CSV table of C-alpha atoms and ligand atoms in Angstrom, one decimal:
chain,number,residue,atom,x,y,z
A,236,MET,CA,-9.3,1.5,-14.0
A,237,ALA,CA,-10.9,-0.8,-10.9
A,238,ILE,CA,-8.5,-3.6,-10.2
A,239,GLN,CA,-10.1,-7.0,-9.1
A,240,TRP,CA,-7.5,-9.3,-7.4
A,241,PHE,CA,-8.3,-11.8,-4.6
A,242,PRO,CA,-6.2,-14.9,-5.7
A,243,GLY,CA,-6.9,-17.9,-3.6
A,244,HIS,CA,-4.1,-17.8,-1.1
A,245,MET,CA,-5.2,-14.1,-0.2
A,246,HIS,CA,-8.9,-15.7,1.0
A,247,THR,CA,-7.1,-18.3,3.2
A,248,THR,CA,-5.3,-15.5,4.7
A,249,ARG,CA,-8.2,-13.7,5.5
A,250,LEU,CA,-10.0,-16.6,7.0
A,251,GLY,CA,-7.0,-17.1,9.2
A,252,LEU,CA,-6.9,-13.8,10.1
A,253,VAL,CA,-10.6,-13.9,11.1
A,254,LYS,CA,-9.5,-17.3,13.3
A,255,ARG,CA,-6.9,-15.4,15.0
A,256,LEU,CA,-8.7,-12.0,15.6
A,257,LYS,CA,-11.3,-14.4,17.3
A,258,THR,CA,-8.5,-16.0,19.8
A,259,GLY,CA,-7.8,-12.1,21.1
A,260,ILE,CA,-5.8,-9.5,19.8
A,261,ASP,CA,-5.0,-6.5,21.5
A,262,VAL,CA,-3.5,-4.4,19.0
A,263,VAL,CA,-3.2,-4.3,15.4
A,264,ILE,CA,-0.3,-3.0,13.6
A,265,GLU,CA,-0.9,-2.4,9.6
A,266,LEU,CA,1.9,-1.8,7.6
A,267,LEU,CA,1.5,1.1,4.9
A,268,ASP,CA,3.7,2.2,2.0
A,269,ALA,CA,4.5,5.9,3.2
A,270,ARG,CA,4.6,6.7,-0.8
A,271,LEU,CA,0.9,5.7,-0.8
A,272,PRO,CA,-0.8,5.5,2.9
A,273,GLY,CA,-4.2,5.5,1.8
A,274,ALA,CA,-4.2,3.1,-1.3
A,275,SER,CA,-2.4,0.6,0.8
A,276,ALA,CA,-4.5,0.6,3.7
A,277,ASN,CA,-7.1,-2.3,3.3
A,278,PRO,CA,-10.6,-1.3,4.2
A,279,LEU,CA,-11.1,-5.6,4.4
A,280,LEU,CA,-8.7,-5.3,7.5
A,281,ALA,CA,-10.7,-2.0,8.7
A,282,GLN,CA,-13.6,-4.2,8.7
A,283,LEU,CA,-12.1,-7.3,10.6
A,284,THR,CA,-10.5,-5.3,13.2
A,285,ALA,CA,-13.2,-2.5,13.9
A,286,GLY,CA,-12.5,-0.9,17.2
A,287,LYS,CA,-9.3,-2.5,18.1
A,288,PRO,CA,-6.3,-0.2,18.9
A,289,ALA,CA,-4.2,0.2,15.8
A,290,LEU,CA,-0.8,1.2,15.2
A,291,LYS,CA,0.0,2.2,11.5
A,292,LEU,CA,3.4,1.9,10.3
A,293,LEU,CA,4.4,3.8,7.6
A,294,ASN,CA,7.1,1.9,6.1
A,295,LYS,CA,9.6,2.8,3.3
A,296,GLN,CA,9.7,6.5,4.4
A,297,ASP,CA,12.9,6.8,3.1
A,298,LEU,CA,11.6,6.8,-0.4
A,299,ALA,CA,8.6,9.3,0.4
A,300,ASP,CA,8.1,12.5,0.8
A,301,PRO,CA,8.8,14.2,4.3
A,302,ALA,CA,6.4,16.8,4.3
A,303,LEU,CA,3.7,14.4,3.4
A,304,THR,CA,4.8,11.8,5.7
A,305,ALA,CA,4.4,14.3,8.5
A,306,ALA,CA,0.9,15.2,7.2
A,307,TRP,CA,-0.1,11.4,7.2
A,308,LEU,CA,1.2,10.5,10.7
A,309,ALA,CA,-1.0,13.3,11.9
A,310,HIS,CA,-3.9,12.1,10.1
A,311,TYR,CA,-3.8,8.9,11.8
A,312,ASN,CA,-2.5,10.3,15.6
A,313,ALA,CA,-5.5,12.2,15.3
A,314,GLN,CA,-7.7,9.3,15.3
A,315,PRO,CA,-8.9,7.7,18.4
A,316,GLU,CA,-7.0,4.6,19.7
A,317,THR,CA,-4.6,4.9,16.9
A,318,ARG,CA,-0.7,5.5,16.9
A,319,ALA,CA,1.8,6.1,13.6
A,320,ILE,CA,5.1,5.8,13.2
A,321,ALA,CA,7.2,6.2,9.7
A,322,LEU,CA,10.1,3.5,9.6
A,323,ASP,CA,12.3,2.3,7.1
A,324,ALA,CA,13.9,-0.9,6.3
A,325,GLY,CA,17.6,1.1,7.1
A,326,GLU,CA,16.2,1.2,10.8
A,327,ALA,CA,18.6,-0.6,13.2
A,328,ALA,CA,16.0,-1.4,15.9
A,329,PRO,CA,12.4,-1.0,15.0
A,330,ALA,CA,11.4,-3.1,18.4
A,331,ALA,CA,12.3,-0.1,20.2
A,332,ARG,CA,9.6,1.8,18.7
A,333,LEU,CA,7.1,-0.7,18.1
A,334,ILE,CA,7.0,-2.3,21.5
A,335,PRO,CA,6.2,1.1,23.6
A,336,ALA,CA,3.8,2.3,20.9
A,337,CYS,CA,2.3,-1.1,21.6
A,338,ARG,CA,2.3,-1.0,25.0
A,339,ALA,CA,0.7,2.6,25.1
A,340,LEU,CA,-2.1,1.5,23.1
A,341,ALA,CA,-3.3,-1.5,25.4
A,342,PRO,CA,-2.1,-0.2,28.9
A,343,LEU,CA,-4.2,-2.8,30.4
A,344,ARG,CA,-2.5,-5.7,28.9
A,345,GLY,CA,1.0,-6.7,29.4
A,346,GLY,CA,3.1,-8.9,32.1
A,347,MET,CA,2.9,-12.7,32.5
A,348,VAL,CA,-0.8,-13.3,33.2
A,349,LYS,CA,-2.1,-11.0,30.6
A,350,PRO,CA,0.7,-10.7,27.8
A,351,LEU,CA,0.0,-8.3,24.7
A,352,ARG,CA,-1.0,-10.1,21.8
A,353,VAL,CA,-0.1,-8.2,18.5
A,354,LEU,CA,-1.2,-9.1,14.8
A,355,VAL,CA,1.0,-7.4,11.9
A,356,CYS,CA,-0.6,-7.0,8.6
A,357,GLY,CA,0.0,-5.8,5.2
A,358,ILE,CA,-0.5,-6.0,1.7
A,359,PRO,CA,2.2,-7.6,-0.6
A,360,ASN,CA,5.7,-6.1,-0.8
A,361,VAL,CA,5.0,-3.3,1.8
A,362,GLY,CA,7.9,-4.1,3.5
A,363,LYS,CA,6.5,-7.3,6.2
A,364,SER,CA,8.9,-9.8,5.5
A,365,THR,CA,11.9,-7.3,5.8
A,366,LEU,CA,10.5,-5.8,8.9
A,367,VAL,CA,9.7,-9.3,10.5
A,368,ASN,CA,13.4,-10.5,9.7
A,369,THR,CA,15.1,-7.4,11.5
A,370,LEU,CA,12.8,-7.9,14.3
A,371,MET,CA,13.7,-11.4,14.5
A,372,ARG,CA,17.6,-11.1,14.0
A,373,ARG,CA,17.6,-8.7,16.8
A,374,LYS,CA,15.1,-8.6,19.1
A,375,ALA,CA,12.6,-11.9,18.7
A,376,THR,CA,12.4,-15.8,18.7
A,377,LYS,CA,10.3,-17.5,16.1
A,378,THR,CA,8.1,-19.9,18.1
A,379,GLY,CA,6.9,-21.5,14.6
A,380,ASP,CA,3.2,-21.9,13.4
A,381,GLU,CA,0.5,-22.6,15.4
A,382,ALA,CA,-2.2,-25.6,14.5
A,383,GLY,CA,-5.9,-24.0,13.0
A,384,ILE,CA,-4.0,-21.0,11.6
A,385,THR,CA,-2.8,-20.6,8.0
A,386,ARG,CA,0.7,-22.3,7.7
A,387,THR,CA,2.2,-19.2,7.0
A,388,GLU,CA,1.4,-17.1,9.9
A,389,GLN,CA,4.1,-17.2,12.4
A,390,ALA,CA,4.2,-16.1,16.4
A,391,LEU,CA,7.4,-13.9,17.1
A,392,LEU,CA,8.3,-13.6,20.8
A,393,LEU,CA,9.1,-10.1,20.8
A,394,ALA,CA,9.3,-9.1,24.4
A,395,SER,CA,8.9,-11.7,27.4
A,396,ASP,CA,5.1,-10.3,27.2
A,397,LEU,CA,4.6,-9.6,23.9
A,398,THR,CA,3.7,-12.2,20.9
A,399,LEU,CA,3.4,-10.7,17.3
A,400,PHE,CA,1.4,-12.5,15.2
A,401,ASP,CA,2.7,-11.9,11.4
A,402,THR,CA,0.3,-12.7,8.7
A,403,PRO,CA,0.8,-13.2,5.0
A,404,GLY,CA,0.2,-10.5,2.7
A,405,MET,CA,-3.4,-9.5,1.7
A,406,LEU,CA,-5.0,-7.6,-0.6
A,407,TRP,CA,-9.0,-6.9,-1.0
A,408,PRO,CA,-11.4,-8.0,-3.5
A,409,ARG,CA,-12.5,-5.1,-5.4
A,410,ILE,CA,-10.4,-1.6,-5.5
A,411,SER,CA,-13.1,0.6,-6.0
A,412,VAL,CA,-11.1,3.8,-5.3
A,413,GLU,CA,-9.3,4.2,-9.2
A,414,HIS,CA,-6.2,6.1,-7.8
A,415,SER,CA,-5.8,3.7,-5.2
A,416,GLY,CA,-5.7,0.7,-8.3
A,417,TYR,CA,-3.4,2.9,-10.0
A,418,HIS,CA,-1.1,3.6,-6.8
A,419,LEU,CA,-0.8,0.2,-5.7
A,420,ALA,CA,0.2,-1.0,-9.1
A,421,ALA,CA,2.6,1.4,-9.3
A,422,SER,CA,3.8,0.5,-6.2
A,423,GLY,CA,4.2,-3.3,-7.4
A,424,ALA,CA,1.8,-4.5,-5.1
A,425,ILE,CA,-0.2,-6.1,-7.6
A,426,GLY,CA,0.9,-8.9,-9.8
A,427,ARG,CA,1.5,-7.8,-13.3
A,428,ASN,CA,-1.1,-9.4,-15.4
A,429,ALA,CA,-3.8,-7.6,-13.6
A,430,TYR,CA,-2.9,-4.0,-15.1
A,431,ASP,CA,-1.5,-2.5,-18.1
A,432,GLU,CA,1.8,-1.4,-17.5
A,433,GLN,CA,1.1,1.9,-19.9
A,434,GLU,CA,-1.8,2.9,-18.2
A,435,VAL,CA,-0.5,2.7,-14.5
A,436,ALA,CA,2.6,4.6,-15.8
A,437,THR,CA,0.7,7.5,-17.6
A,438,ALA,CA,-1.4,7.6,-14.6
A,439,LEU,CA,2.0,7.8,-12.1
A,440,LEU,CA,3.3,10.1,-14.6
A,441,GLU,CA,0.5,12.6,-14.2
A,442,ARG,CA,0.3,12.8,-10.2
A,443,LEU,CA,4.3,13.3,-10.8
A,444,GLN,CA,3.5,16.2,-12.5
A,445,ALA,CA,1.4,17.7,-10.2
A,446,ARG,CA,3.4,17.8,-7.4
A,447,TYR,CA,6.8,16.8,-8.5
A,448,ALA,CA,7.5,18.1,-12.1
A,449,GLY,CA,11.1,19.3,-11.1
A,450,LEU,CA,11.9,15.7,-10.1
A,451,LEU,CA,10.7,14.4,-13.6
A,452,ALA,CA,12.3,17.0,-15.4
A,453,ALA,CA,15.5,16.2,-13.7
A,454,ARG,CA,15.6,12.6,-13.9
A,455,TYR,CA,14.7,12.2,-17.5
A,456,LYS,CA,16.5,15.6,-18.6
A,457,LEU,CA,13.4,17.1,-19.9
A,458,PRO,CA,12.6,20.9,-20.2
A,459,ASP,CA,11.3,23.4,-17.9
A,460,PRO,CA,9.1,22.1,-15.2
A,461,ALA,CA,6.5,24.6,-15.7
A,462,ALA,CA,6.2,23.4,-19.2
A,463,LEU,CA,6.1,19.6,-18.0
A,464,ALA,CA,3.3,20.3,-15.7
A,465,ALA,CA,0.8,21.2,-18.4
A,466,LEU,CA,1.6,18.5,-20.6
A,467,PRO,CA,-1.0,15.9,-21.2
A,468,PRO,CA,0.5,12.7,-19.5
A,469,ASP,CA,0.4,10.6,-23.1
A,470,ALA,CA,2.8,13.1,-24.3
A,471,MET,CA,4.6,13.0,-21.0
A,472,LEU,CA,5.4,9.3,-21.6
A,473,GLU,CA,6.1,9.9,-25.1
A,474,LEU,CA,8.6,12.5,-23.9
A,475,VAL,CA,10.6,10.1,-21.6
A,476,ALA,CA,11.0,7.3,-24.6
A,477,LYS,CA,12.5,10.2,-26.7
A,478,GLN,CA,14.7,11.3,-24.3
A,479,ARG,CA,15.9,7.3,-23.5
A,480,GLY,CA,15.7,6.8,-26.8
A,481,LEU,CA,13.2,3.9,-26.6
A,482,VAL,CA,12.4,3.3,-30.5
A,483,GLN,CA,11.2,0.0,-31.8
A,484,ALA,CA,11.8,-1.3,-35.2
A,485,GLY,CA,10.0,1.3,-37.9
A,486,GLY,CA,11.1,4.4,-35.8
A,487,ARG,CA,8.0,4.3,-33.3
A,488,LEU,CA,8.1,5.0,-29.8
A,489,ASN,CA,8.5,2.2,-27.6
A,490,LEU,CA,6.1,3.4,-24.9
A,491,GLN,CA,6.0,-0.1,-23.1
A,492,LYS,CA,9.7,0.3,-22.4
A,493,ALA,CA,9.3,3.9,-21.3
A,494,ALA,CA,6.5,2.5,-19.1
A,495,GLU,CA,8.9,-0.1,-17.6
A,496,VAL,CA,11.6,2.5,-16.9
A,497,VAL,CA,9.2,5.1,-15.3
A,498,LEU,CA,7.8,2.1,-13.1
A,499,ASN,CA,10.9,1.0,-12.0
A,500,ASP,CA,12.4,4.1,-11.3
A,501,PHE,CA,9.3,4.9,-8.9
A,502,ARG,CA,9.9,1.7,-7.3
A,503,ALA,CA,13.3,2.1,-6.5
A,504,GLY,CA,13.1,5.8,-5.4
A,505,THR,CA,15.6,7.0,-8.2
A,506,LEU,CA,13.2,9.8,-9.3
A,507,GLY,CA,13.7,11.3,-5.7
A,508,ARG,CA,11.6,11.0,-2.5
A,509,ILE,CA,7.8,10.9,-3.5
A,510,THR,CA,4.2,10.9,-2.1
A,511,LEU,CA,1.6,10.2,-4.3
A,512,GLU,CA,-1.4,11.3,-2.2
A,513,THR,CA,-2.4,13.4,1.0
A,514,PRO,CA,-5.0,12.3,3.3
A,515,GLU,CA,-7.3,15.0,2.4
A,516,GLU,CA,-7.3,13.6,-1.4
A,517,HIS,CA,-7.7,10.2,-0.2
A,518,MET,CA,-10.4,11.0,1.9
A,519,ARG,CA,-11.9,12.7,-1.7
A,520,TRP,CA,-11.4,10.0,-3.9
A,521,THR,CA,-13.1,7.1,-1.4
A,522,ALA,CA,-16.2,9.4,-0.9
A,523,GLU,CA,-16.3,9.6,-4.7
A,524,ALA,CA,-15.9,5.8,-5.0
A,525,ALA,CA,-18.4,5.2,-2.8
A,526,ALA,CA,-20.9,7.3,-4.2
A,527,GLN,CA,-20.2,6.0,-7.6
A,528,ASP,CA,-20.5,2.4,-6.4
A,529,ALA,CA,-24.3,3.7,-4.6
A,530,LEU,CA,-25.4,4.9,-7.8
A,531,ARG,CA,-24.3,1.7,-9.4
A,532,ALA,CA,-26.3,-0.3,-6.8
A,533,ARG,CA,-29.2,1.8,-7.5
A,534,ARG,CA,-29.1,1.5,-11.4
A,535,LYS,CA,-28.6,-2.3,-10.7
A,536,LYS,CA,-31.5,-2.4,-8.3
A,537,GLY,CA,-33.5,-0.5,-10.8
A,538,GLY,CA,-32.8,-2.8,-13.6
A,539,THR,CA,-30.7,-0.3,-15.7
A,540,LYS,CA,-27.6,-1.0,-17.5
A,541,ASP,CA,-24.6,0.8,-16.0
A,542,GLU,CA,-22.6,1.7,-19.2
A,543,GLY,CA,-18.8,0.8,-18.7
A,544,ALA,CA,-19.4,-0.2,-15.3
A,545,ASP,CA,-18.8,-3.9,-16.1
A,546,GLU,CA,-15.7,-3.7,-18.4
A,547,ALA,CA,-13.8,-1.6,-15.8
A,548,GLU,CA,-13.3,-4.2,-13.8
A,549,PRO,CA,-11.0,-7.3,-15.1
A,550,ALA,CA,-10.7,-10.2,-13.7
A,551,ALA,CA,-7.4,-11.1,-11.8
B,154,G4P,P1,6.3,-8.0,2.0
B,154,G4P,O1,7.3,-9.1,3.0
B,154,G4P,O2,5.6,-7.0,2.5
B,154,G4P,O3,6.0,-8.6,0.6
B,154,G4P,O4,7.4,-7.0,1.3
B,154,G4P,P2,9.4,-7.3,1.5
B,154,G4P,O5,9.6,-7.2,2.9
B,154,G4P,O6,9.1,-8.4,0.6
B,154,G4P,O7,9.7,-5.9,0.7
B,154,G4P,C1,9.3,-6.0,-0.8
B,154,G4P,C2,10.3,-5.0,-1.2
B,154,G4P,O8,10.5,-3.7,-0.6
B,154,G4P,C3,12.0,-5.3,-1.0
B,154,G4P,O9,12.7,-4.9,-2.2
B,154,G4P,C4,12.3,-4.6,0.2
B,154,G4P,O10,13.8,-4.6,0.3
B,154,G4P,C5,11.7,-3.5,0.2
B,154,G4P,N1,11.8,-2.5,1.4
B,154,G4P,C6,10.9,-3.3,2.8
B,154,G4P,N2,11.1,-2.1,3.4
B,154,G4P,C7,11.6,-1.1,2.9
B,154,G4P,C8,12.2,0.4,3.2
B,154,G4P,O11,11.6,0.8,4.2
B,154,G4P,N3,12.3,0.8,2.3
B,154,G4P,C9,13.0,0.3,1.2
B,154,G4P,N4,13.4,1.4,0.2
B,154,G4P,N5,12.9,-0.3,0.7
B,154,G4P,C10,11.8,-1.4,1.7
B,154,G4P,P3,13.3,-5.8,-3.3
B,154,G4P,O12,13.4,-5.3,-4.2
B,154,G4P,O13,11.9,-6.7,-3.8
B,154,G4P,O14,13.7,-7.3,-2.6
B,154,G4P,P4,15.5,-7.0,-2.1
B,154,G4P,O15,16.1,-7.0,-3.7
B,154,G4P,O16,15.5,-5.7,-1.4
B,154,G4P,O17,15.5,-8.2,-0.9
């Protein structure tokens, strides 16, 4: 499933971001979902902000697997001009960690003559409003919109010499890494009408079977985790429906309801602390998707029809 999802307001956000970058930005903060750090990293943003010091905030760490959060932090902290911090909505004073991290990334900026200009970006539903609200209540003053930039961008004075420009949530035009599409849909970042819930829940169950069979067994009162790990994912969704007594008229299992149960449980964290991807997995999937895209481009150039490629990209 390659998801194509780039509604008009996201195009406007992209233009606003380009304009803001032209005015001079010293550090780019990208909020990532700690349960899917690779999938929630916006490649379009990476292109637009290439070369800028970057602070990666792994938000919702309270829902993520701590061992894998540590692996992702190490992955990002090993990259040049990049720092990474794990956060969650319950954090009392995120500014206490954000401000020093931004200053460390742009040591030549700061003070009244050269105030530090920080851009905050992230996909929808990653927790940007929650973070900004916490920052505004405790540390910052809302200074309102600026002319020439999208109406919803806001500038917050996080310290006397540090302005934070908050941008609306943005996805990218085509999510070519199949796992990323599933992970983003499972997290709730993509509108419901752009994907099939049973397909996404089945893909989610497959990931959970591989690494968190024990959590699945506990939540849905399913048999032995070792046996679960070996089940085909379709059978897994049926098992959830059976265990929950989700049956429709005529006695057939209600797989749609079972899919909704699984997705809601994952989103709310009721299954337990879960991370859907490691840095290595994400890099491998990205390389595979790039190779497929290159092959598709070559076939297109050569005039050969790429069977199945077109119908794999539903319009939003
Ligand atoms: P956005 O601006 O990036 O679109 O995201 P927003 O802050 O609206 O957050 C989306 C959902 O994620 C909200 O839940 C919010 O409470 C939750 N959230 C944000 N940060 C964290 C976090 O660190 N940990 C956890 N567990 N949840 C977080 P919601 O159910 O959509 O709304 P609400 O009922 O909480 O208001």
